[in-house]
Amino acid sequence: MRTGAGSRRIVSLVPSLTEAVAVSEPGLLVGATDWCVHPAGLDVVRVGGTKNPDIAAIVALRPDLVVANEEENREPDLAALRAAGIMVLVTEVRDLDQAFGELERMLVTGCGLAVPRWLDEARDAWAAVPPPYGGRRRAVVPIWRRPWTVLGRDTFAGDLLARLGVRNVYGDRAERYPRIPLDELRASGADLVVLPDEPYRFTAEDGPEAFPGLPAALVDGRFLTWYGPSLAGAPAALRAALR
């Protein structure tokens, strides 16, 4: 699948980008964060967290490229890598179309690969999603509690939900991830609460009880927030969870 000449050594600081590189060409990746758990059995050097990577460990791996994200990673860490002479490719993903474009840029331009089959399959899967019909459901989408934090404007997860007929109640807030008191969430007029299992791990026993009388959809955060190979199965998985 490689289109560029010579070998490349890639370090990924984003779990979804790690999966994208590893699935596209096994062996290209030499380092990833402690949070990079897909694909299963990934055997690479671990370089700390997304917010606190071990810069010295990354430099020691002599990567040709570090892939990162403007939201998940901190600019001072990326600046330190650049100062060490390492090329850093930073993605920005705020909606599905941008995710597809950034994945292709990373894999083709950054890694020297051909467009992988899974990326075409993901595009096809989302293109087959019919436009929402009838009234859209209004949802609150918490991503954290203590304090309660929800999806606001301009988010990738919010765009996926909108394509599936779910309107984010707080999608017009100025903040991308506003902190909203629980009493206000309960009085928001939502007819659904969507509870992903990351970054906060909401479960059937931890989350729905805070919204008595409101239907709760527990969703796999990998399908709602990751941009990578999971996008191919995301429409079916999310629709099943949102029923």
Tab-separated table of C-alpha atoms in Angstrom:
chain	number	residue	atom	x	y	z
A	1	MET	CA	0.000	0.000	0.000
A	2	ARG	CA	3.009	2.315	0.347
A	3	THR	CA	3.448	4.921	-2.371
A	4	GLY	CA	6.492	6.745	-1.012
A	5	ALA	CA	10.036	5.375	-1.247
A	6	GLY	CA	11.938	4.201	1.816
A	7	SER	CA	10.770	3.359	5.292
A	8	ARG	CA	9.074	5.757	7.675
A	9	ARG	CA	8.799	5.703	11.417
A	10	ILE	CA	5.581	7.154	12.815
A	11	VAL	CA	4.647	8.094	16.370
A	12	SER	CA	0.979	8.788	17.043
A	13	LEU	CA	-0.299	10.894	19.932
A	14	VAL	CA	-4.009	10.288	19.187
A	15	PRO	CA	-5.761	6.922	19.694
A	16	SER	CA	-7.943	7.157	16.591
A	17	LEU	CA	-4.988	8.192	14.418
A	18	THR	CA	-2.980	5.328	15.885
A	19	GLU	CA	-5.620	2.884	14.730
A	20	ALA	CA	-5.798	4.544	11.317
A	21	VAL	CA	-2.061	4.179	10.718
A	22	ALA	CA	-1.751	0.691	12.212
A	23	VAL	CA	-4.666	-0.723	10.202
A	24	SER	CA	-3.500	0.932	6.985
A	25	GLU	CA	0.030	-0.422	7.177
A	26	PRO	CA	1.087	-2.642	10.091
A	27	GLY	CA	4.655	-1.997	11.167
A	28	LEU	CA	4.745	1.661	10.197
A	29	LEU	CA	4.016	2.778	13.744
A	30	VAL	CA	6.894	2.754	16.269
A	31	GLY	CA	5.300	4.638	19.169
A	32	ALA	CA	1.884	5.520	20.555
A	33	THR	CA	0.269	6.791	23.737
A	34	ASP	CA	-0.814	4.674	26.693
A	35	TRP	CA	-4.423	5.327	25.612
A	36	CYS	CA	-3.956	3.809	22.160
A	37	VAL	CA	-5.749	0.476	22.622
A	38	HIS	CA	-6.774	-0.246	19.021
A	39	PRO	CA	-6.041	-2.321	17.085
A	40	ALA	CA	-5.875	-5.066	19.695
A	41	GLY	CA	-2.396	-6.378	20.372
A	42	LEU	CA	-0.643	-3.244	19.115
A	43	ASP	CA	3.029	-3.770	19.973
A	44	VAL	CA	4.807	-0.415	19.948
A	45	VAL	CA	6.729	1.716	22.433
A	46	ARG	CA	4.403	3.624	24.746
A	47	VAL	CA	5.204	7.313	25.108
A	48	GLY	CA	2.850	8.522	27.865
A	49	GLY	CA	-0.521	10.202	27.570
A	50	THR	CA	-2.087	12.493	25.014
A	51	LYS	CA	-1.731	15.471	27.360
A	52	ASN	CA	1.608	14.479	28.911
A	53	PRO	CA	3.729	12.661	26.327
A	54	ASP	CA	7.319	11.741	27.163
A	55	ILE	CA	9.160	14.026	24.754
A	56	ALA	CA	12.537	12.416	25.383
A	57	ALA	CA	11.122	8.953	24.683
A	58	ILE	CA	9.604	10.151	21.420
A	59	VAL	CA	12.850	11.787	20.306
A	60	ALA	CA	14.744	8.579	21.150
A	61	LEU	CA	12.525	6.666	18.713
A	62	ARG	CA	13.841	8.847	15.854
A	63	PRO	CA	10.462	9.203	14.150
A	64	ASP	CA	10.154	10.666	10.675
A	65	LEU	CA	6.739	11.989	11.654
A	66	VAL	CA	4.583	12.529	14.741
A	67	VAL	CA	0.830	12.715	14.127
A	68	ALA	CA	-1.284	14.748	16.544
A	69	ASN	CA	-4.536	16.661	16.897
A	70	GLU	CA	-5.068	20.303	17.820
A	71	GLU	CA	-7.699	19.424	20.408
A	72	GLU	CA	-6.269	16.281	21.989
A	73	ASN	CA	-2.633	17.368	22.250
A	74	ARG	CA	-0.990	20.397	23.844
A	75	GLU	CA	0.832	22.935	21.695
A	76	PRO	CA	3.856	23.192	24.065
A	77	ASP	CA	4.500	19.468	23.611
A	78	LEU	CA	4.220	19.732	19.843
A	79	ALA	CA	6.519	22.765	19.852
A	80	ALA	CA	9.096	20.800	21.861
A	81	LEU	CA	9.027	18.028	19.268
A	82	ARG	CA	9.494	20.509	16.438
A	83	ALA	CA	12.365	22.115	18.325
A	84	ALA	CA	14.001	18.679	18.447
A	85	GLY	CA	13.870	18.565	14.651
A	86	ILE	CA	10.877	16.235	14.347
A	87	MET	CA	8.168	16.791	11.750
A	88	VAL	CA	4.713	17.071	13.342
A	89	LEU	CA	1.459	16.754	11.424
A	90	VAL	CA	-1.463	18.250	13.360
A	91	THR	CA	-5.019	17.370	12.391
A	92	GLU	CA	-8.123	19.467	13.010
A	93	VAL	CA	-11.439	17.618	13.036
A	94	ARG	CA	-14.718	19.402	13.701
A	95	ASP	CA	-17.069	17.443	11.425
A	96	LEU	CA	-17.228	14.271	9.352
A	97	ASP	CA	-16.141	15.792	6.042
A	98	GLN	CA	-13.133	17.371	7.706
A	99	ALA	CA	-12.308	14.029	9.345
A	100	PHE	CA	-12.222	12.289	5.968
A	101	GLY	CA	-10.029	15.032	4.514
A	102	GLU	CA	-7.617	15.040	7.426
A	103	LEU	CA	-7.315	11.247	7.467
A	104	GLU	CA	-6.441	11.260	3.778
A	105	ARG	CA	-3.942	14.082	4.292
A	106	MET	CA	-2.265	12.216	7.143
A	107	LEU	CA	-2.125	8.833	5.430
A	108	VAL	CA	-1.346	9.911	1.876
A	109	THR	CA	0.659	13.111	2.266
A	110	GLY	CA	2.097	12.441	5.707
A	111	CYS	CA	2.726	8.697	5.609
A	112	GLY	CA	3.160	8.114	1.884
A	113	LEU	CA	0.338	5.569	1.608
A	114	ALA	CA	-2.378	4.995	-0.929
A	115	VAL	CA	-5.920	5.722	0.244
A	116	PRO	CA	-6.775	2.639	2.344
A	117	ARG	CA	-9.836	0.552	1.588
A	118	TRP	CA	-11.344	1.211	5.027
A	119	LEU	CA	-11.444	4.942	4.313
A	120	ASP	CA	-13.402	4.401	1.110
A	121	GLU	CA	-15.719	2.024	3.002
A	122	ALA	CA	-16.266	4.650	5.706
A	123	ARG	CA	-17.144	7.289	3.124
A	124	ASP	CA	-19.576	4.884	1.473
A	125	ALA	CA	-21.172	3.946	4.804
A	126	TRP	CA	-21.897	7.557	5.706
A	127	ALA	CA	-22.992	8.467	2.182
A	128	ALA	CA	-25.637	5.734	2.485
A	129	VAL	CA	-27.152	7.287	5.626
A	130	PRO	CA	-30.529	8.736	4.559
A	131	PRO	CA	-31.270	12.355	5.425
A	132	PRO	CA	-33.149	12.670	8.730
A	133	TYR	CA	-36.906	12.673	8.230
A	134	GLY	CA	-39.652	13.908	10.515
A	135	GLY	CA	-38.871	15.776	13.718
A	136	ARG	CA	-35.326	15.563	14.995
A	137	ARG	CA	-34.872	14.284	18.519
A	138	ARG	CA	-33.409	16.836	20.901
A	139	ALA	CA	-30.579	15.421	22.962
A	140	VAL	CA	-28.270	16.361	25.783
A	141	VAL	CA	-24.852	14.756	25.249
A	142	PRO	CA	-22.750	14.692	28.441
A	143	ILE	CA	-19.082	13.826	28.101
A	144	TRP	CA	-18.179	14.273	31.798
A	145	ARG	CA	-19.715	14.546	35.215
A	146	ARG	CA	-18.406	16.220	38.374
A	147	PRO	CA	-18.792	18.764	36.860
A	148	TRP	CA	-21.347	17.988	34.187
A	149	THR	CA	-19.882	18.874	30.786
A	150	VAL	CA	-21.698	18.436	27.478
A	151	LEU	CA	-21.150	18.735	23.761
A	152	GLY	CA	-21.552	22.312	22.578
A	153	ARG	CA	-21.005	23.862	19.170
A	154	ASP	CA	-18.780	22.747	16.333
A	155	THR	CA	-17.938	19.191	17.420
A	156	PHE	CA	-17.265	16.047	15.404
A	157	ALA	CA	-19.568	13.967	17.614
A	158	GLY	CA	-22.330	16.547	17.279
A	159	ASP	CA	-22.058	16.395	13.498
A	160	LEU	CA	-22.355	12.600	13.488
A	161	LEU	CA	-25.456	12.773	15.682
A	162	ALA	CA	-27.019	15.436	13.459
A	163	ARG	CA	-26.560	13.188	10.418
A	164	LEU	CA	-28.484	10.506	12.311
A	165	GLY	CA	-31.400	12.778	13.188
A	166	VAL	CA	-30.339	13.841	16.693
A	167	ARG	CA	-30.123	17.560	17.425
A	168	ASN	CA	-27.744	18.641	20.182
A	169	VAL	CA	-29.652	20.948	22.552
A	170	TYR	CA	-26.456	22.843	23.331
A	171	GLY	CA	-25.133	22.915	19.773
A	172	ASP	CA	-25.526	26.687	19.566
A	173	ARG	CA	-23.602	27.509	22.735
A	174	ALA	CA	-20.494	29.670	22.417
A	175	GLU	CA	-18.348	27.044	24.117
A	176	ARG	CA	-17.512	23.758	22.451
A	177	TYR	CA	-17.739	21.874	25.754
A	178	PRO	CA	-19.813	23.937	28.182
A	179	ARG	CA	-20.226	23.054	31.830
A	180	ILE	CA	-23.937	22.998	32.581
A	181	PRO	CA	-25.524	22.450	36.024
A	182	LEU	CA	-27.508	19.240	36.233
A	183	ASP	CA	-30.745	21.089	37.036
A	184	GLU	CA	-30.367	23.044	33.794
A	185	LEU	CA	-29.675	19.882	31.811
A	186	ARG	CA	-32.834	18.309	33.180
A	187	ALA	CA	-34.851	21.410	32.246
A	188	SER	CA	-33.344	21.784	28.759
A	189	GLY	CA	-36.340	20.327	26.935
A	190	ALA	CA	-34.357	17.360	25.635
A	191	ASP	CA	-36.211	14.151	24.871
A	192	LEU	CA	-33.059	12.003	24.929
A	193	VAL	CA	-29.759	11.849	26.767
A	194	VAL	CA	-26.834	10.355	24.840
A	195	LEU	CA	-24.179	8.868	27.117
A	196	PRO	CA	-20.881	7.787	25.506
A	197	ASP	CA	-18.372	5.641	27.383
A	198	GLU	CA	-15.517	8.088	26.822
A	199	PRO	CA	-13.942	10.346	27.867
A	200	TYR	CA	-16.098	9.697	30.948
A	201	ARG	CA	-17.177	6.075	31.167
A	202	PHE	CA	-20.956	6.349	31.441
A	203	THR	CA	-22.668	3.016	32.052
A	204	ALA	CA	-26.184	1.749	32.694
A	205	GLU	CA	-25.482	2.233	36.419
A	206	ASP	CA	-23.636	5.552	36.144
A	207	GLY	CA	-25.393	8.291	34.203
A	208	PRO	CA	-29.013	7.456	33.319
A	209	GLU	CA	-30.129	7.809	36.950
A	210	ALA	CA	-29.284	11.521	36.776
A	211	PHE	CA	-32.010	12.026	34.145
A	212	PRO	CA	-35.154	10.408	35.560
A	213	GLY	CA	-37.903	9.969	32.994
A	214	LEU	CA	-35.594	10.726	30.060
A	215	PRO	CA	-34.654	7.904	27.661
A	216	ALA	CA	-30.921	7.219	27.721
A	217	ALA	CA	-28.845	5.954	24.794
A	218	LEU	CA	-25.558	4.388	25.882
A	219	VAL	CA	-23.148	4.597	22.955
A	220	ASP	CA	-19.662	3.297	22.270
A	221	GLY	CA	-17.443	6.371	22.337
A	222	ARG	CA	-15.194	4.869	19.696
A	223	PHE	CA	-18.040	5.084	17.190
A	224	LEU	CA	-19.088	8.579	18.271
A	225	THR	CA	-15.758	10.360	18.796
A	226	TRP	CA	-13.049	8.443	16.917
A	227	TYR	CA	-12.079	9.318	13.341
A	228	GLY	CA	-10.445	6.262	11.821
A	229	PRO	CA	-11.398	2.719	10.749
A	230	SER	CA	-14.292	2.693	13.234
A	231	LEU	CA	-16.079	5.218	10.994
A	232	ALA	CA	-17.043	2.417	8.617
A	233	GLY	CA	-19.177	0.701	11.257
A	234	ALA	CA	-20.252	3.829	13.093
A	235	PRO	CA	-23.553	4.543	11.275
A	236	ALA	CA	-25.003	1.107	11.999
A	237	ALA	CA	-23.669	0.964	15.559
A	238	LEU	CA	-24.911	4.438	16.467
A	239	ARG	CA	-28.329	3.945	14.897
A	240	ALA	CA	-28.768	0.744	16.880
A	241	ALA	CA	-27.807	2.510	20.120
A	242	LEU	CA	-30.048	5.517	19.434
A	243	ARG	CA	-33.239	3.544	18.822
